[in-house]
JSON list of C-alpha atoms in Angstrom, two decimals:
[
{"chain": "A", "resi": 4, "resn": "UNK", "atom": "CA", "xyz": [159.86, 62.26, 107.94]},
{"chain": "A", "resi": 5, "resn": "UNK", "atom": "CA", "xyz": [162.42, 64.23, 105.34]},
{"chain": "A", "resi": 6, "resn": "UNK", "atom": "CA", "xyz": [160.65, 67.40, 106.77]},
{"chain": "A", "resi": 7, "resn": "UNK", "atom": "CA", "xyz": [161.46, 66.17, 110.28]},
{"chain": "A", "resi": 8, "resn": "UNK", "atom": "CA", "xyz": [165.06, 65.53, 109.00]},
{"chain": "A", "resi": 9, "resn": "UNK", "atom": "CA", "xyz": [165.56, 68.62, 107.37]},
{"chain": "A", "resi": 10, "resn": "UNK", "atom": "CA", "xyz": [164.77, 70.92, 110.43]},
{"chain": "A", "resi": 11, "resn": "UNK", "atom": "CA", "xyz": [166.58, 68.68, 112.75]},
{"chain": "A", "resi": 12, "resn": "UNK", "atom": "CA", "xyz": [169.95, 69.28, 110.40]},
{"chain": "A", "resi": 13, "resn": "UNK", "atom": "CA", "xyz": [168.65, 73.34, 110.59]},
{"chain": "A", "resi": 14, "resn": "UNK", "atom": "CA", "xyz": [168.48, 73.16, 114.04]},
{"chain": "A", "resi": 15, "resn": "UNK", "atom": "CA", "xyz": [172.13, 71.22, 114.66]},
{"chain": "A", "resi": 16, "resn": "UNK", "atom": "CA", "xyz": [173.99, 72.92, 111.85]},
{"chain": "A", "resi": 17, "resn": "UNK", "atom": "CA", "xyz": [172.83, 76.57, 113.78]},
{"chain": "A", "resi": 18, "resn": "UNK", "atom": "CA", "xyz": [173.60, 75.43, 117.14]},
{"chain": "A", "resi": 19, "resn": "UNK", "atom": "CA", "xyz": [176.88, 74.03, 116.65]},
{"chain": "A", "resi": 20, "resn": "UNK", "atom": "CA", "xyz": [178.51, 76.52, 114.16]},
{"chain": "A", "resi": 21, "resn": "UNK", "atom": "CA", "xyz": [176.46, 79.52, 115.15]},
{"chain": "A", "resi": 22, "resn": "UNK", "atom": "CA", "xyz": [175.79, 79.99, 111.52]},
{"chain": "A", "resi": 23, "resn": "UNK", "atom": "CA", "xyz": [172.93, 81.97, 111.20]},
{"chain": "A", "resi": 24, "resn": "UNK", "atom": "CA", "xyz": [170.78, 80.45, 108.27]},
{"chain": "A", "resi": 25, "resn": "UNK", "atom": "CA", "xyz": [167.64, 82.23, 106.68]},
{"chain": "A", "resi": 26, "resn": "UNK", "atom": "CA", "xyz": [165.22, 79.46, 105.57]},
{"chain": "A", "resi": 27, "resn": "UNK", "atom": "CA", "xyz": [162.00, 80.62, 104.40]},
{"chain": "A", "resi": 28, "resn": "UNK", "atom": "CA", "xyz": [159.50, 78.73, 107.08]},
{"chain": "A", "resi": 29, "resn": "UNK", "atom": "CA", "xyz": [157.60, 77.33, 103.93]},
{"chain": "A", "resi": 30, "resn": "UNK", "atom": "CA", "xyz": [160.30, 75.72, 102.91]},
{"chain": "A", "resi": 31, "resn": "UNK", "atom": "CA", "xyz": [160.41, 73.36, 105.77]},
{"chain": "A", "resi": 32, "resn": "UNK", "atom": "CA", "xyz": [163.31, 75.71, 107.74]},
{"chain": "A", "resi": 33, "resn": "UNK", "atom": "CA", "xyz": [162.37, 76.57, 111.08]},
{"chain": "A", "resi": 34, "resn": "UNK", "atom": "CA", "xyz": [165.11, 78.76, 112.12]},
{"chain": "A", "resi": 35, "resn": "UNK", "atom": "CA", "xyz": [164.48, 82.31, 109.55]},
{"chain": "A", "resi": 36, "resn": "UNK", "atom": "CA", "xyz": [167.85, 84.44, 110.77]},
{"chain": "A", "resi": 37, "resn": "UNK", "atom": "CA", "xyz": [165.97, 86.26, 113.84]},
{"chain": "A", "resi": 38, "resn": "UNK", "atom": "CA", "xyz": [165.07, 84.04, 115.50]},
{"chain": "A", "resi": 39, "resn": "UNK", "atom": "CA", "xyz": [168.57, 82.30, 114.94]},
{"chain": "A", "resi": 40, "resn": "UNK", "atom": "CA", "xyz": [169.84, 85.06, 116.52]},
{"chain": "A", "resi": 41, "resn": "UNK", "atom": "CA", "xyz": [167.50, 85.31, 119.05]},
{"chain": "A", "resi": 42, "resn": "UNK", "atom": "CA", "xyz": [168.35, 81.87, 120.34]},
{"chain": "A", "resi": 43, "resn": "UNK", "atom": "CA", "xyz": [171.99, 82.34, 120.30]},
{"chain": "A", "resi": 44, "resn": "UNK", "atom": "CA", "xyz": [171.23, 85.74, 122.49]},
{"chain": "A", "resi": 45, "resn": "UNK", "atom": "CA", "xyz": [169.10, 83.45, 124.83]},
{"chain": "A", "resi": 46, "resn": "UNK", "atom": "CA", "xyz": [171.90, 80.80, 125.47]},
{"chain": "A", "resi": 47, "resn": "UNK", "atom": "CA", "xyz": [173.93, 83.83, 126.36]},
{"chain": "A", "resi": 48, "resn": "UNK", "atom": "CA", "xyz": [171.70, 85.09, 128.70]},
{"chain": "A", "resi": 49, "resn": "UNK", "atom": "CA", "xyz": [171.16, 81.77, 130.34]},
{"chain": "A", "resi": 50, "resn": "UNK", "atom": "CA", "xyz": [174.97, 81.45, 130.54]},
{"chain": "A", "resi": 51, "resn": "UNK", "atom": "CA", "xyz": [175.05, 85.16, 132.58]},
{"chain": "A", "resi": 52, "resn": "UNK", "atom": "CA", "xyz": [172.73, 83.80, 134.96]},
{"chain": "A", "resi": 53, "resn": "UNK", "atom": "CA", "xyz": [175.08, 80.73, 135.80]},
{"chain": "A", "resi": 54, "resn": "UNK", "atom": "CA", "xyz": [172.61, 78.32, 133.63]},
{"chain": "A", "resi": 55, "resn": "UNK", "atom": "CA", "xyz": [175.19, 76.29, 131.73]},
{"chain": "A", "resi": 56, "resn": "UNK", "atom": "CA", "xyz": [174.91, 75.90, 128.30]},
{"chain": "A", "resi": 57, "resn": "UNK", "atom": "CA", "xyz": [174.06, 72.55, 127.87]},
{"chain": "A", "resi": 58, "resn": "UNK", "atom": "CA", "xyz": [171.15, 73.35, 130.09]},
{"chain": "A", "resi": 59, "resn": "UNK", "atom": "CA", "xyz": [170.52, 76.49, 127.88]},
{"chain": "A", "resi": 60, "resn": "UNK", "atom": "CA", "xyz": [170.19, 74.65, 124.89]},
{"chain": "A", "resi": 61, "resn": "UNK", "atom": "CA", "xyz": [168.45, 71.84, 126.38]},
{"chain": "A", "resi": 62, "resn": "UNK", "atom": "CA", "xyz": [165.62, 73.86, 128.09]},
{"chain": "A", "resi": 63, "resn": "UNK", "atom": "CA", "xyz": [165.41, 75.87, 124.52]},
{"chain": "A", "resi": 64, "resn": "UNK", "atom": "CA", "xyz": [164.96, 72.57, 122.57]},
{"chain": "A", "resi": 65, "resn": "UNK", "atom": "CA", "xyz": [162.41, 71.30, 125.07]},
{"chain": "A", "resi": 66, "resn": "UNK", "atom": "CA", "xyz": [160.46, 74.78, 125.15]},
{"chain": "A", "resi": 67, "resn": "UNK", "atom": "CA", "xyz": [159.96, 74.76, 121.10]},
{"chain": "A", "resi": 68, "resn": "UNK", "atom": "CA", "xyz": [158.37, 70.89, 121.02]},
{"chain": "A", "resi": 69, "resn": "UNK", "atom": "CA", "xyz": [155.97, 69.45, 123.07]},
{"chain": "A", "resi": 70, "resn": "UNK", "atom": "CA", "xyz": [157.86, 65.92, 124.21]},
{"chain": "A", "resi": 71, "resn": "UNK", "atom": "CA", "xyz": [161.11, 64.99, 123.01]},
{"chain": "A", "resi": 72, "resn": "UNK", "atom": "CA", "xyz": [163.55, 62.08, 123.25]},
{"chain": "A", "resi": 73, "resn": "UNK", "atom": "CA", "xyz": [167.22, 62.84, 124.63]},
{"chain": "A", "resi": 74, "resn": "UNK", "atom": "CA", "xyz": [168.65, 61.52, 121.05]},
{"chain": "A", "resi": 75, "resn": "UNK", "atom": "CA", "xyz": [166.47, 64.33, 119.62]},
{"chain": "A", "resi": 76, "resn": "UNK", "atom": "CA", "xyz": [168.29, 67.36, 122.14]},
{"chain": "A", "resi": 77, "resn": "UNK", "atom": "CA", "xyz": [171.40, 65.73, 121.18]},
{"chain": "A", "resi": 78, "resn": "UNK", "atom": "CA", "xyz": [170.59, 66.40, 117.34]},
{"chain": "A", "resi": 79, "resn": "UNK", "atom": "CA", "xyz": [168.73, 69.55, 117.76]},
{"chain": "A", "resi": 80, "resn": "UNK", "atom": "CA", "xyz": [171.25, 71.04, 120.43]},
{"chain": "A", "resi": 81, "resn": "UNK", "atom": "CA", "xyz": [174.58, 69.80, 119.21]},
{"chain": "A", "resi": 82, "resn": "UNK", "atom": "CA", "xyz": [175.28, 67.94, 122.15]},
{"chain": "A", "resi": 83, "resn": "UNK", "atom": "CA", "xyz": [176.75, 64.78, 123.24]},
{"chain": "A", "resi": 84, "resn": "UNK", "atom": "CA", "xyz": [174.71, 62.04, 125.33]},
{"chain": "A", "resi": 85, "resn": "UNK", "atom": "CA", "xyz": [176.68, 63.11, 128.70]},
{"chain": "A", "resi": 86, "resn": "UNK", "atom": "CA", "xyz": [175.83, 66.67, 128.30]},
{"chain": "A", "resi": 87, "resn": "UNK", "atom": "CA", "xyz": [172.27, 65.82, 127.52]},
{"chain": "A", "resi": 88, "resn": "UNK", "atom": "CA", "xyz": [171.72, 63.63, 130.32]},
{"chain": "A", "resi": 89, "resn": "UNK", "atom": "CA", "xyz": [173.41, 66.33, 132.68]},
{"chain": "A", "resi": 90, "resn": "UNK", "atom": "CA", "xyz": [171.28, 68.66, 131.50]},
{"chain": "A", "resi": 91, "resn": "UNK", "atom": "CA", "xyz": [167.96, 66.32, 131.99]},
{"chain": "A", "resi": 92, "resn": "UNK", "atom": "CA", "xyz": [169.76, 65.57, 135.73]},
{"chain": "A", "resi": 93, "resn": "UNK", "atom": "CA", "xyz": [169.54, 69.46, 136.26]},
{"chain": "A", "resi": 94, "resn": "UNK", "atom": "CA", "xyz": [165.96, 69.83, 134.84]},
{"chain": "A", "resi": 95, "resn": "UNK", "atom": "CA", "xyz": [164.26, 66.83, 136.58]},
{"chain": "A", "resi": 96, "resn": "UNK", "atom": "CA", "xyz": [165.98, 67.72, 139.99]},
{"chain": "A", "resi": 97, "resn": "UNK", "atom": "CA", "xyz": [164.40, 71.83, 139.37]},
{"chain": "A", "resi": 98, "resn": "UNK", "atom": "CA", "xyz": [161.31, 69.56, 138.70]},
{"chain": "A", "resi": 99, "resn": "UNK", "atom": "CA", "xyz": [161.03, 71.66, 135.56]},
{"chain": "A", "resi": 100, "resn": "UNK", "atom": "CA", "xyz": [160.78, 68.69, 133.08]},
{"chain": "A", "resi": 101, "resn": "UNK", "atom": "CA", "xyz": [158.83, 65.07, 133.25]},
{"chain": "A", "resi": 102, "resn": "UNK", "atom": "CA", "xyz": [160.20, 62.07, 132.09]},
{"chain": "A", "resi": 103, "resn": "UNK", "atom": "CA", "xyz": [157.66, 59.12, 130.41]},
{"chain": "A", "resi": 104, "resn": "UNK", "atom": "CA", "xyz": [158.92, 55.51, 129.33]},
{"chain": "A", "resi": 105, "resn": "UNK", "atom": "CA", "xyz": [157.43, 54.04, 126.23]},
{"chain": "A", "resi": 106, "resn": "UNK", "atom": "CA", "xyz": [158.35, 50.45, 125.53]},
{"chain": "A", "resi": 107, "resn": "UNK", "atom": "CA", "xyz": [158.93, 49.89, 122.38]},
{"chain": "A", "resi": 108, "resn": "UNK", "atom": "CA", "xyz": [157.55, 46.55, 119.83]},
{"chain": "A", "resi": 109, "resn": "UNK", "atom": "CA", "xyz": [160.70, 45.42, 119.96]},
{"chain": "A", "resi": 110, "resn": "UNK", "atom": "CA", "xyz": [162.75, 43.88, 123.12]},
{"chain": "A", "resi": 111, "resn": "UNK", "atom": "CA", "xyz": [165.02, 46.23, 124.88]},
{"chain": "A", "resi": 112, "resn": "UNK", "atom": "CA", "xyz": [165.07, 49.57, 126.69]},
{"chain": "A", "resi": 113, "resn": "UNK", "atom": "CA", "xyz": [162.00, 51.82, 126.84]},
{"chain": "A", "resi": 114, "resn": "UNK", "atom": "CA", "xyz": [162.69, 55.16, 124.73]},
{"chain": "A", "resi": 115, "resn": "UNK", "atom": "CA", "xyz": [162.78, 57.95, 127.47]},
{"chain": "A", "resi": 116, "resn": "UNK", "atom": "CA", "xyz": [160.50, 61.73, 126.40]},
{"chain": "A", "resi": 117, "resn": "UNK", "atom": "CA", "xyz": [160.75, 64.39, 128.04]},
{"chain": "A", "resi": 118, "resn": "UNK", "atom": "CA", "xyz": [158.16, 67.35, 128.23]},
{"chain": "A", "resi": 119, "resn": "UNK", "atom": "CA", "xyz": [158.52, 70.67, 130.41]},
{"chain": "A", "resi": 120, "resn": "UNK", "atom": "CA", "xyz": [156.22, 70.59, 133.02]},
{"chain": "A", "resi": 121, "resn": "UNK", "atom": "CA", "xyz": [156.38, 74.44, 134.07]},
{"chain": "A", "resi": 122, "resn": "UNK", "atom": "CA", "xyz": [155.53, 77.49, 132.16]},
{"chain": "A", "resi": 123, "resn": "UNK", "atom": "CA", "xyz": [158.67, 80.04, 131.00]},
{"chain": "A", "resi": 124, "resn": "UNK", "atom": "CA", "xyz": [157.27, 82.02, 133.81]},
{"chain": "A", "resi": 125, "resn": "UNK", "atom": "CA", "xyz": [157.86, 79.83, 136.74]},
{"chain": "A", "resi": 126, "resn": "UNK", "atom": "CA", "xyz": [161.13, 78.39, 134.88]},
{"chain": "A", "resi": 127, "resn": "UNK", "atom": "CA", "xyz": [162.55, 82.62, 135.39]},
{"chain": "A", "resi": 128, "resn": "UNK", "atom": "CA", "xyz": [161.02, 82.60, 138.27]},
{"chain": "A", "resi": 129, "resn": "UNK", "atom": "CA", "xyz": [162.80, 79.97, 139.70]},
{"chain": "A", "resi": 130, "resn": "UNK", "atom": "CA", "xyz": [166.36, 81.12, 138.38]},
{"chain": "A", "resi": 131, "resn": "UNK", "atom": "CA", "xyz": [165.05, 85.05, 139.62]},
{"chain": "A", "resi": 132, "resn": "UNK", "atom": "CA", "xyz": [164.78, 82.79, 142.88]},
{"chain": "A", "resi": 133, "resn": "UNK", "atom": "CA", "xyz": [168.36, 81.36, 142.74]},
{"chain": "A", "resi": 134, "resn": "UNK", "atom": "CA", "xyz": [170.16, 84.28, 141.69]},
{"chain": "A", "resi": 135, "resn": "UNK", "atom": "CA", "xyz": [168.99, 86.37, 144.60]},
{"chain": "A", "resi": 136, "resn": "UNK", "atom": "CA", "xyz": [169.84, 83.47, 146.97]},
{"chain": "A", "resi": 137, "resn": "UNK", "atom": "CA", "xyz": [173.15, 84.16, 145.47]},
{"chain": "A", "resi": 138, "resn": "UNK", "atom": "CA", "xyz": [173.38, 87.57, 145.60]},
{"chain": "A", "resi": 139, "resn": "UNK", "atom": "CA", "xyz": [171.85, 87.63, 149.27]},
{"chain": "A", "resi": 140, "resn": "UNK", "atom": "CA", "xyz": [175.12, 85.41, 150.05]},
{"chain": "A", "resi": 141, "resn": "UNK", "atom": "CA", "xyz": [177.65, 87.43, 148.88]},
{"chain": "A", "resi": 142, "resn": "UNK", "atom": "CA", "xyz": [176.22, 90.19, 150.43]},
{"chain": "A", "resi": 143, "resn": "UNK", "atom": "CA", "xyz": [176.45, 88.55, 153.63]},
{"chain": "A", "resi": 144, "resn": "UNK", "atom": "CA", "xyz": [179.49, 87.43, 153.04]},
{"chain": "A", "resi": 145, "resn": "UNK", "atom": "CA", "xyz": [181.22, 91.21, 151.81]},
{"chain": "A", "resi": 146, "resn": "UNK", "atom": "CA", "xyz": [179.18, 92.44, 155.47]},
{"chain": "A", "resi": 147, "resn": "UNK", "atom": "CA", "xyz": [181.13, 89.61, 157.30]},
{"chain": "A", "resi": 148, "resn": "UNK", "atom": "CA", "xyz": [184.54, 90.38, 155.64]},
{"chain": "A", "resi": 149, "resn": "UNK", "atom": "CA", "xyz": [183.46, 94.07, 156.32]},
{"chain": "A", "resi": 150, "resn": "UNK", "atom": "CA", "xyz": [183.79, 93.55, 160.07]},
{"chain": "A", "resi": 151, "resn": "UNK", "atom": "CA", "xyz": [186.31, 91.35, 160.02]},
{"chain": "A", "resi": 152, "resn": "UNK", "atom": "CA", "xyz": [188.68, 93.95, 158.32]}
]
């Protein structure tokens, strides 16, 4: 569990600040400073593509573990519970991301995990998808103003 702990605090303390931290991976440290890098470069990218970042960091949380609760993206992300569940309202309506209740011993609420249900490769494909929905738009759009003027 401390190992757990320890790479969840790696994970939040790199998100939020942007601090890149080199952790040796045998030392329980997940992010070495490359790929902390890398993952700041990806939430960029995301961001250019009109994926906001709570989204980003989200769909990079969910990519690196197999099923997660939404109390774990808000550790491992840096993000509050209305971000997070925006972010799950985004992914489950892309049908990107599955959703399985597990009732707990006690009484109460079932704990919610979540588990990407496409590969990386039909996630870009998708956005590829969107973003030339988009730019076929504004295309039309510039032709109709075009005319117009």
């Amino acid at each position: 569990m401390s190992d757990m702990r320890s790479t969840v605090i790696f994970r939040n303390e790199y998100i939020k600040t942007h601090r890149y931290i080199s952790r040796q991976p045998e030392a329980g440290g997940i992010f070495i400073e490359s790929n902390a890098k890398i993952t700041a470069r990806k939430i960029e990218l995301y961001k250019k593509l009109r994926i906001n970042k709570p989204v980003a960091k989200a769909l990079i949380c969910l990519s690196e573990d197999k099923e997660i609760t939404s109390s774990i993206i808000e550790r491992e992300a840096g993000l509050k519970q209305p971000e997070v569940s925006t972010a799950v309202k985004y992914l489950l309506a892309n049908n990107w991301i599955s959703v399985t209740e597990v009732k707990g011993k006690k009484a109460g609420r079932p704990v919610k995990y979540y588990k990407l249900i496409k590969s990386r490769d039909e996630i870009f494909d998708a956005i590829e998808g969107k973003v030339m929905e988009n730019t076929n738009e504004m295309l039309k759009t510039l032709e109709e103003l075009r005319k117009l003027s």
